[in-house]
Coordinates of C-alpha atoms and ligand atoms in Angstrom, one line a residue:
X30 CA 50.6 91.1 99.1
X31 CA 50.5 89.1 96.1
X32 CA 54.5 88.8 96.0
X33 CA 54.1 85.5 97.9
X34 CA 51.7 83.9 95.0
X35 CA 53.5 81.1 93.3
X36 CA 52.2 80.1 89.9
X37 CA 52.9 77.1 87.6
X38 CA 52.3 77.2 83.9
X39 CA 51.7 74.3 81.4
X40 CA 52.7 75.4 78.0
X41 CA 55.1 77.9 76.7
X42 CA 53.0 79.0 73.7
X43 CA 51.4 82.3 73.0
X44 CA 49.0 81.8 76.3
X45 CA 51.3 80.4 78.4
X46 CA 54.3 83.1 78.0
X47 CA 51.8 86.2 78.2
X48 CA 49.9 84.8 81.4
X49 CA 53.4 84.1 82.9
X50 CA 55.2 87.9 81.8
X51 CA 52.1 89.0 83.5
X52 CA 51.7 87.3 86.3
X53 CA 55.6 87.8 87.0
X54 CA 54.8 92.0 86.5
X55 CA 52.4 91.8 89.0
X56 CA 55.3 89.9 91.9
X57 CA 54.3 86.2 91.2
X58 CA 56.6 83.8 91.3
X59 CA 56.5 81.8 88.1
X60 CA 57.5 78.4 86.4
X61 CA 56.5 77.7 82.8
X62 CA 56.8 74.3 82.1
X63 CA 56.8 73.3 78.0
X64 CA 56.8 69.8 76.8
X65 CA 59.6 70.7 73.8
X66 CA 63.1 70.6 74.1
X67 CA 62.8 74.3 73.6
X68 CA 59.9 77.5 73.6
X69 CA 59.2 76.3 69.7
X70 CA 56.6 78.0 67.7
X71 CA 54.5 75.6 65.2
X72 CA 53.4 77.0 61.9
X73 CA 54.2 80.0 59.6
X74 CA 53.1 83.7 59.9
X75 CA 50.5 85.4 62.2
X76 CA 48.0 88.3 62.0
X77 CA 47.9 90.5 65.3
X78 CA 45.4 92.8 65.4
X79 CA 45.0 95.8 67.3
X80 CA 43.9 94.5 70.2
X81 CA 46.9 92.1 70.3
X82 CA 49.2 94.7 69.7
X83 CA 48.1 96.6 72.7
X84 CA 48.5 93.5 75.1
X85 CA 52.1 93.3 73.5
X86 CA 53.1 97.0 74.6
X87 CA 51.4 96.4 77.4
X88 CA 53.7 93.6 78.5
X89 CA 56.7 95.7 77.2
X90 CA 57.1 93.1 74.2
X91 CA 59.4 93.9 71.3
X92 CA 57.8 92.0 68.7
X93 CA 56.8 94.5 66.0
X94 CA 59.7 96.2 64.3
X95 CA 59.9 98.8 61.2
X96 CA 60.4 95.6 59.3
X97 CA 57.2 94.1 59.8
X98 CA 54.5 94.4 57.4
X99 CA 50.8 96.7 58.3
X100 CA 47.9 95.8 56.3
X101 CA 45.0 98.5 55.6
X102 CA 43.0 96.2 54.4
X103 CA 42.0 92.7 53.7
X104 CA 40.7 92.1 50.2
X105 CA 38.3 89.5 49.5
X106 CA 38.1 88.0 46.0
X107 CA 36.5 85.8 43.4
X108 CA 37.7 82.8 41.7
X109 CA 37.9 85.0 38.6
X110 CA 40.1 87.5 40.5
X111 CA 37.4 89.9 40.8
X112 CA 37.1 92.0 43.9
X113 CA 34.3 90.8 46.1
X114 CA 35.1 93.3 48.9
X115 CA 37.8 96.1 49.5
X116 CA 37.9 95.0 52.9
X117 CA 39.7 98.0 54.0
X118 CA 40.5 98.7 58.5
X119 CA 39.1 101.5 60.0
X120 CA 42.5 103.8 61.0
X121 CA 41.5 102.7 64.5
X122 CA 41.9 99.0 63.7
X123 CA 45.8 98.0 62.8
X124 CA 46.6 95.0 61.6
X125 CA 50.2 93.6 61.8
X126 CA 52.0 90.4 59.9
X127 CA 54.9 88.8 62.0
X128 CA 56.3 85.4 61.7
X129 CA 55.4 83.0 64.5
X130 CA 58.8 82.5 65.6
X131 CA 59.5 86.4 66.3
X132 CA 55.8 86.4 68.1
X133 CA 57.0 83.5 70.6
X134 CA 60.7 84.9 70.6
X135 CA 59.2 88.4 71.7
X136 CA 56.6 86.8 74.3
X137 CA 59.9 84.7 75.6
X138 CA 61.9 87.6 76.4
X139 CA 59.4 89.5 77.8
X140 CA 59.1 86.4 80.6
X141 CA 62.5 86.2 81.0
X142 CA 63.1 89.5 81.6
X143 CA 59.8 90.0 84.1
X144 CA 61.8 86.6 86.3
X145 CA 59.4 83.6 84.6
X146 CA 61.8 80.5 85.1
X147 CA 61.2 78.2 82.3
X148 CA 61.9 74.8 82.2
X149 CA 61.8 72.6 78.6
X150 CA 61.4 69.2 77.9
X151 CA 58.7 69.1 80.4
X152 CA 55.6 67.5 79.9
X153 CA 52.9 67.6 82.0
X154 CA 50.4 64.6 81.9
X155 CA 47.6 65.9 84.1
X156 CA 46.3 68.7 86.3
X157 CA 44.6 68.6 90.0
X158 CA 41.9 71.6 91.1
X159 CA 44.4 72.6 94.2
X160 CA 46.9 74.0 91.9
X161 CA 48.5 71.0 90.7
X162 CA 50.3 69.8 87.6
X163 CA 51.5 66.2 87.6
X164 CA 54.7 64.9 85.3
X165 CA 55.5 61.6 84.5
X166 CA 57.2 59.7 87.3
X167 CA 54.7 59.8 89.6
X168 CA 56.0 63.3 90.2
X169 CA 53.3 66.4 90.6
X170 CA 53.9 70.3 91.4
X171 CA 51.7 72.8 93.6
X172 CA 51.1 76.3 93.6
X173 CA 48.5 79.1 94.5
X174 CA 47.2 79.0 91.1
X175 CA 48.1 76.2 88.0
X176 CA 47.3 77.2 84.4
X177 CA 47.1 75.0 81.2
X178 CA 48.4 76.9 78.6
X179 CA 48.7 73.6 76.7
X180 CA 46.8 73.7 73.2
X181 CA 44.3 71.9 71.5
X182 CA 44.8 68.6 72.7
X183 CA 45.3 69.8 76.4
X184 CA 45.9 67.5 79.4
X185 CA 45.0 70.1 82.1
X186 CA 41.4 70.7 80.3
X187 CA 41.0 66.9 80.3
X188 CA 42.1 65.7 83.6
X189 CA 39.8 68.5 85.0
X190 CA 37.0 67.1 83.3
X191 CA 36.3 70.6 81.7
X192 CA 35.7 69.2 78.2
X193 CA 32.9 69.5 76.8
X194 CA 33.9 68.7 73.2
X195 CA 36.9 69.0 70.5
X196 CA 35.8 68.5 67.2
X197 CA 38.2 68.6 64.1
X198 CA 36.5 70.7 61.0
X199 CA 36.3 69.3 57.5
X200 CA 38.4 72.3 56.5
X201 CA 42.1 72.6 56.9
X202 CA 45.2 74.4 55.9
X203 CA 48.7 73.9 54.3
X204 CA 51.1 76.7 55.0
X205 CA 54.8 77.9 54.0
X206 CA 56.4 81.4 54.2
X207 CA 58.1 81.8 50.3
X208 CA 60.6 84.5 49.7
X209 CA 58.4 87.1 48.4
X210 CA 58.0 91.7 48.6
X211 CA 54.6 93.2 48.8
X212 CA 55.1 94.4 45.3
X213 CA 54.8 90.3 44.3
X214 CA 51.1 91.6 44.8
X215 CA 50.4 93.8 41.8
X216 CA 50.1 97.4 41.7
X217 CA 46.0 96.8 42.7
X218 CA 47.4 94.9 45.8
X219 CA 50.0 96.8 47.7
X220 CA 49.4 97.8 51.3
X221 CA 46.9 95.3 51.8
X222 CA 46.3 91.4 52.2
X223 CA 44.5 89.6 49.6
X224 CA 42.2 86.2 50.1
X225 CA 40.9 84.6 46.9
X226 CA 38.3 82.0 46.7
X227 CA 37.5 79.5 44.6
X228 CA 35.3 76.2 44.5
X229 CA 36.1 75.6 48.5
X230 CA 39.4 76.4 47.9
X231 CA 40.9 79.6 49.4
X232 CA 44.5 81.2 48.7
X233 CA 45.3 83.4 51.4
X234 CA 48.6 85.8 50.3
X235 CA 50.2 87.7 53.5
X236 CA 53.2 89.8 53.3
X237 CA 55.4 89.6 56.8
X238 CA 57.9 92.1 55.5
X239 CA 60.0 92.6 52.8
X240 CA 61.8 89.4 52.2
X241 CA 58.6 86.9 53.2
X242 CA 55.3 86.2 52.2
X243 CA 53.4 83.4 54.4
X244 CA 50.6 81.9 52.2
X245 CA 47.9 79.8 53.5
X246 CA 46.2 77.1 51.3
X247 CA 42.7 76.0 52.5
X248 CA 40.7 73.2 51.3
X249 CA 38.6 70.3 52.7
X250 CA 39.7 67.1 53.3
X251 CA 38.2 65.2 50.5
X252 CA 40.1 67.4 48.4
X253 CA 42.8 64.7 48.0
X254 CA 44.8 67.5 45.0
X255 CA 44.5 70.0 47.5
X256 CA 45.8 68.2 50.6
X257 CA 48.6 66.4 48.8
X258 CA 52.6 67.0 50.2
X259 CA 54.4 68.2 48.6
X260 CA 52.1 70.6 47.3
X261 CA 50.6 69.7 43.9
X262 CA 51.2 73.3 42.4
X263 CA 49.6 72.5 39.2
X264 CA 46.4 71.4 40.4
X265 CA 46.8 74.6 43.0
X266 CA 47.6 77.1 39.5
X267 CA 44.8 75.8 37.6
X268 CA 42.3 77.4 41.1
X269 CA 44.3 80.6 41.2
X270 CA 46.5 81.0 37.8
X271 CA 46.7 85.1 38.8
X272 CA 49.2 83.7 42.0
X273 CA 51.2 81.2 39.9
X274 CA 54.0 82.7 40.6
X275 CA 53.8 82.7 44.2
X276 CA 52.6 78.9 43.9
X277 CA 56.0 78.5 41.8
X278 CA 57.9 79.8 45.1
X279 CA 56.4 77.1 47.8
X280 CA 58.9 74.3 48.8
X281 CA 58.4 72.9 52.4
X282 CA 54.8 73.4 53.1
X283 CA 53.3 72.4 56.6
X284 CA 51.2 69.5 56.1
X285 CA 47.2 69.9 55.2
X286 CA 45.6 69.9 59.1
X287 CA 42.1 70.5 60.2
X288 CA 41.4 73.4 63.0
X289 CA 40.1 72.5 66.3
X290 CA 36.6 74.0 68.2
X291 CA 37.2 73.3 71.5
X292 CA 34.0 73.9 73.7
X293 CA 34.5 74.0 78.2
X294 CA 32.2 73.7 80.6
X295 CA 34.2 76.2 82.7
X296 CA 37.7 77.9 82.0
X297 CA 39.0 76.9 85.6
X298 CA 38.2 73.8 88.7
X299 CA 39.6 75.7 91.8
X300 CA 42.7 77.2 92.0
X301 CA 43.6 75.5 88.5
X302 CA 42.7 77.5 85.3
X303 CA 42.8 77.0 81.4
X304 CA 43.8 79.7 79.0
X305 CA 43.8 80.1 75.1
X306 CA 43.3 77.0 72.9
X307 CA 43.1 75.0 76.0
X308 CA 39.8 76.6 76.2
X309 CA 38.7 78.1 73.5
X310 CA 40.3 76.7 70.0
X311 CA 38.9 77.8 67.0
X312 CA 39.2 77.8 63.5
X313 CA 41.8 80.8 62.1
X314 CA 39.4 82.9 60.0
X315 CA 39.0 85.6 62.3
X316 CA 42.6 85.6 63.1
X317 CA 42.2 85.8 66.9
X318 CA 42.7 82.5 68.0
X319 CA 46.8 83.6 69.3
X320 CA 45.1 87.3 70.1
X321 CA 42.3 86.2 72.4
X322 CA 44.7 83.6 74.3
X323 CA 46.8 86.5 74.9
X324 CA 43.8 89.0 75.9
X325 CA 42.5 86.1 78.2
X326 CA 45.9 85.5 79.6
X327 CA 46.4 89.5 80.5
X328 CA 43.2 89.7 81.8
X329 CA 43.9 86.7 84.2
X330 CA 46.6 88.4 85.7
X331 CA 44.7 91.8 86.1
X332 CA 42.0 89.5 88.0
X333 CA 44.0 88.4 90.6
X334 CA 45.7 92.0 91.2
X335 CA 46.0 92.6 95.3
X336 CA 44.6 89.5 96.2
X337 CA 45.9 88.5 99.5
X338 CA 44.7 85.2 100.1
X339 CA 44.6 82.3 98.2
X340 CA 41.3 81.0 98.8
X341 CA 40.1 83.9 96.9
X342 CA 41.8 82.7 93.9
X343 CA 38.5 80.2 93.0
X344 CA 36.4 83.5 93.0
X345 CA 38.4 86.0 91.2
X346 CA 38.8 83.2 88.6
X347 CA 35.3 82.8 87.9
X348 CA 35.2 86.8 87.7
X349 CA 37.9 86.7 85.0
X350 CA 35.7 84.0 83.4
X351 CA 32.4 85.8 83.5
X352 CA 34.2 89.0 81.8
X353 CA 36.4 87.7 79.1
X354 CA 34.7 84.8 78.0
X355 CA 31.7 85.7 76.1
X356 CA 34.5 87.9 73.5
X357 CA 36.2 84.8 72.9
X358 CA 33.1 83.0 72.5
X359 CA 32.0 85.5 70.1
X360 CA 35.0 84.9 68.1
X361 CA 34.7 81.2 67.8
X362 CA 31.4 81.6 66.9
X363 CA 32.5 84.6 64.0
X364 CA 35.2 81.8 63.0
X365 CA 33.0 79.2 62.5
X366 CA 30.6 80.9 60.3
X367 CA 33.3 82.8 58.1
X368 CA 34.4 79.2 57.3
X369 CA 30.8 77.9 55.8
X370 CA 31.0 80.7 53.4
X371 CA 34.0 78.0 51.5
X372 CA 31.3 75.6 51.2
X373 CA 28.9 78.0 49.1
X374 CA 28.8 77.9 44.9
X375 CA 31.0 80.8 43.5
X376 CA 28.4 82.8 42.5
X377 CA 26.0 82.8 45.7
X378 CA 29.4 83.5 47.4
X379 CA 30.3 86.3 45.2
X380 CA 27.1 87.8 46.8
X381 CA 27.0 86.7 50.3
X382 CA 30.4 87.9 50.2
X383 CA 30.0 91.0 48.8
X384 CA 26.7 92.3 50.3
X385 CA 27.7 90.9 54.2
X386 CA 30.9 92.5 54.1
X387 CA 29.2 96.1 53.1
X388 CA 27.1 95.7 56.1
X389 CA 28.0 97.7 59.1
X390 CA 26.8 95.6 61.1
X391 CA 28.3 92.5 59.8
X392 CA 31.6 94.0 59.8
X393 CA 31.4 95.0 63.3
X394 CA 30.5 91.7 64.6
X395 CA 34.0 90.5 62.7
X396 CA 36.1 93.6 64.4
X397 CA 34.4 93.0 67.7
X398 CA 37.6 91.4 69.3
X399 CA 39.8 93.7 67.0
X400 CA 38.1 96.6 68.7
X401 CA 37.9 95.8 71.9
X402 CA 40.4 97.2 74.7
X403 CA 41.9 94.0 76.8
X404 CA 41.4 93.9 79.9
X405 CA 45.1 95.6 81.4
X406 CA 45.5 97.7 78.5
X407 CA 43.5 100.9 79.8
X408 CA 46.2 103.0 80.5
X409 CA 47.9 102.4 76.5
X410 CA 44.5 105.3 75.7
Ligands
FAD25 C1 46.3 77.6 60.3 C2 46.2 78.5 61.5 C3 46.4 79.8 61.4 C4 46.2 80.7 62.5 N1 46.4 82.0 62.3 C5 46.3 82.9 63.4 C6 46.5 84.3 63.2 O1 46.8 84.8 62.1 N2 46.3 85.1 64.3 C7 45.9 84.6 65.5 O2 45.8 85.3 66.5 N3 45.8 83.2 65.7 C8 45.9 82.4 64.7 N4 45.8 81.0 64.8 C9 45.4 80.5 66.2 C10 46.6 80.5 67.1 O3 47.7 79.8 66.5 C11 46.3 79.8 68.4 O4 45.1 80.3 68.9 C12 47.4 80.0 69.4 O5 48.6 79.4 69.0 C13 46.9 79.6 70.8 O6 48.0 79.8 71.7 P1 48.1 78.9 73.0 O7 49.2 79.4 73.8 O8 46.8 78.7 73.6 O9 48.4 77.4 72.4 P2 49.7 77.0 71.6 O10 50.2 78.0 70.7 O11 49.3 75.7 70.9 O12 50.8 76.7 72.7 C14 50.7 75.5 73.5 C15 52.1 75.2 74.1 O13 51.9 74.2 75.1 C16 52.9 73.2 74.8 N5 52.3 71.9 75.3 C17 51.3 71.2 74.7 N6 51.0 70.1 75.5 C18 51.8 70.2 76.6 C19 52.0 69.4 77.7 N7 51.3 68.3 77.9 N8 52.9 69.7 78.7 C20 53.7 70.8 78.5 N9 53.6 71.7 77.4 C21 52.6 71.3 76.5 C22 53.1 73.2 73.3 O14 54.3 72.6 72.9 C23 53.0 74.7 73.0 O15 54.3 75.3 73.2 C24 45.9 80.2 63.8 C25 45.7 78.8 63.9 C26 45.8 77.9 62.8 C27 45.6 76.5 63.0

C-alpha cells in the first residue's frame, strides 16, 4: 500500500508542484516546502510543448485555456529579416504560449486539490540521503522519500554531494511581456512565433494571447548596449528596426542573466532525490527546461507506483533515473549547441541555419523531447 508513503518536497516550482500533485494522486502524503513568502513564478512567458501538455491533462491541470496562444510554427530569421527557416510543427507536435504565472497557478491548484500541504516562507538549507530536509534552526524533517525541487542553485543537490558542475553561459536573456495581438506580427507572421538573429544578438517575439506578447532579448555579456537596464531600445532598433515597434512597447524588463548547465553525478543518494533544474538546468533554446522537470517529476511518481516498502525506494529511484535521464540529457545537450549558432557570422549562420533545420534528421533530434510520450501519460493515446 503506498497510502502510508510520506513525502517532503523542496521547492514549489514547476518540478516541485508536478512531483507533489503526483505523488498525492498516487495516496502519498505530501508537504511542499518553498522558500518565498508565496508559490511565486520568476520570469515572463513559457513554451509548453506537446509533451508538457500531456503531463498537464494528465495531472488534471487547467492551464491552457481558449485564450492562450498555439504556435504552428517557429520561424527562424536573418538579421536582414529574411526567412532562414519556416520552421513549421508537425500536426502531431503542439506548441502552447502561457504566462509563467498561470503555469505555476495551474500546477498549484492541481496540488491543492490532489491534498499537497504547502508551506511558504520555508527554506531549506540542506538535504540528508534518509529522506531528510534540514531548515534553519537546527530543525530537519523525515519522510519515505525527500525531493529537491529547488532550482539552479539547489541546496539538496549540494549537500548530497551530487554536483558535478554549474557553469553560467556567456549568453543571457532580458525579458518583458508588452501589451501586444498576434497581428503586431505582420500578415507573413500570424499563427506562428518568429526568432530573428543578428550579430549574436537574438529577438525572440511570442504571442501568449491576445492582449500579451512576452519577448526575449539575448545577447552575450560583453555586450554592455545589450545587457543595459533599462533596456537601451535604440541600440536594440538599430539590430532589429522590422520590431521597433514592439521595442517601443517594453517598460520593466527582467534584468540581462546568464542560463545555468547543471551536470549530477546521480539524480538521487538514497531515499532523497533531485528533480528538474536541480538536476538538469539548461540553457532555454529548446524550450524544455520547465517541460522535462515536469516529465521527470511525473515519471518519478509512476516509479514508485505499488511499492510497499520503503527500502525499495533507493532501487525504484535509480530505475526512474536510468529511464528518464538520458531524454533530458539529450535536451541539454540540443540546448547547448542551438546556443553556439549566436556566436557564428550572419552569413555562415544564414546557412547553418537554413540547411540544418531542412534536415530531417536535425529536426528530429530538436523535437526528440517534444515527441516523446512521458512516462504516466500512456493512457492520454
Ligand atoms: C530565459 C529562460 C527562458 C525559459 N523558457 C522556457 C520555456 O519556454 N519552456 C520551458 O519548458 N522551460 C523554459 N525555461 C526553463 C525553465 O524555466 C526551468 O527549467 C524550470 O523553471 C525548472 O523548474 P524547477 O521546478 O526545476 O525549478 P524552478 O522553477 O526554479 O523552481 C524552484 C523553486 O524552488 C524554490 N526554492 C529554491 N531554493 C529553495 C530552498 N533552498 N528552499 C525552498 N525552496 C527553494 C524557488 O523559490 C522556486 O519556487 C527557461 C529558462 C530561462 C532562464
Amino acid at each position: 500500500m503506498s497510502g502510508k508513503f510520506k513525502a517532503i518536497i523542496a521547492g514549489g516550482g514547476f518540478g516541485g508542484l508536478t512531483a507533489a500533485t503526483a505523488l498525492a494522486q498516487r495516496g502519498w502524503s505530501v508537504t511542499i516546502y518553498e522558500r518565498q513568502p508565496e508559490i511565486r513564478a520568476a520570469g515572463a512567458g513559457i513554451y509548453i510543448w506537446e509533451n508538457g501538455l500531456r503531463i498537464l491533462e494528465a495531472l488534471g491541470a487547467d492551464v491552457v485555456t481558449k485564450d492562450s496562444f498555439r504556435g504552428l510554427a517557429m520561424e527562424q530569421r536573418g538579421h536582414d529579416d529574411s526567412v532562414l527557416d519556416p520552421g513549421d510543427f508537425p500536426p502531431s507536435v503542439r506548441l502552447i504560449t502561457v504566462t509563467r504565472k498561470d503555469l505555476l497557478a495551474g500546477l498549484r491548484r492541481a496540488a491543492e486539490k490532489a491534498g499537497v500541504e504547502i508551506r511558504t516562507g520555508a527554506e531549506v538549507i540542506g538535504a540528508g540521503s534518509e529522506g531528510d530536509l534540514h531548515f534553519l534552526g537546527a530543525h530537519a524533517e523525515k519522510a519515505d522519500l525527500a525531493i529537491g525541487a529547488d532550482g539552479v542553485w539547489s541546496m539538496v543537490r549540494r549537500s548530497l554531494g551530487l554536483e558535478l558542475f554549474h557553469q553560467q553561459t556567456d549568453e543571457g536573456a532580458l525579458r518583458t511581456i508588452i501589451p501586444g495581438t498576434p497581428k503586431d506580427l505582420g500578415p507573413d507572421g500570424q499563427d506562428k512565433y518568429i526568432e530573428c538573429w543578428s550579430g549574436e544578438r537574438r529577438f525572440l517575439i511570442t504571442p501568449l494571447n491576445h492582449r500579451e506578447i512576452y519577448l526575449a532579448l539575448t545577447c552575450q555579456k560583453t555586450d554592455l548596449a545589450g545587457k543595459k537596464s533599462p533596456l537601451d531600445k535604440e541600440s536594440w532598433k538599430a539590430s532589429f528596426p522590422r520590431w521597433a515597434h514592439l521595442i517601443d512597447r517594453t517598460d520593466q524588463m527582467l534584468a540581462w542573466a546568464p542560463y545555468s548547465i547543471v551536470k549530477v553525478r546521480s539524480w538521487s543518494s538514497g531515499r532523497t532525490a533531485i528533480i528538474g533544474d536541480a538536476a538538469h538546468a539548461q540553457p532555454p533554446n529548446l524550450g524544455q527546461g520547465g517541460g522535462m522537470a515536469m516529465q521527470s517529476a511525473l515519471a518519478l511518481a509512476v516509479h514508485l507506483e505499488g511499492i510497499a516498502d520503503r527500502r525499495d525506494i533507493p532501487d525504484r529511484l535509480a530505475r526512474w533515473e536510468e529511464k528518464e535521464r538520458p531524454l533530458a540529457e539529450h535536451c541539454q545537450r540540443w540546448s547547448c549547441l542551438y546556443g553556439e549558432v549566436s556566436m557564428l557570422p550572419d552569413a555562415t549562420r544564414a546557412k547553418v541555419v537554413s540547411n540544418g533545420m531542412a534536415d530531417a534528421w536535425v529536426r528530429n533530434e530538436i523535437l526528440r523531447a517534444a515527441r516523446s510520450i512521458p512516462t504516466g501519460t500512456e493512457a492520454l493515446g
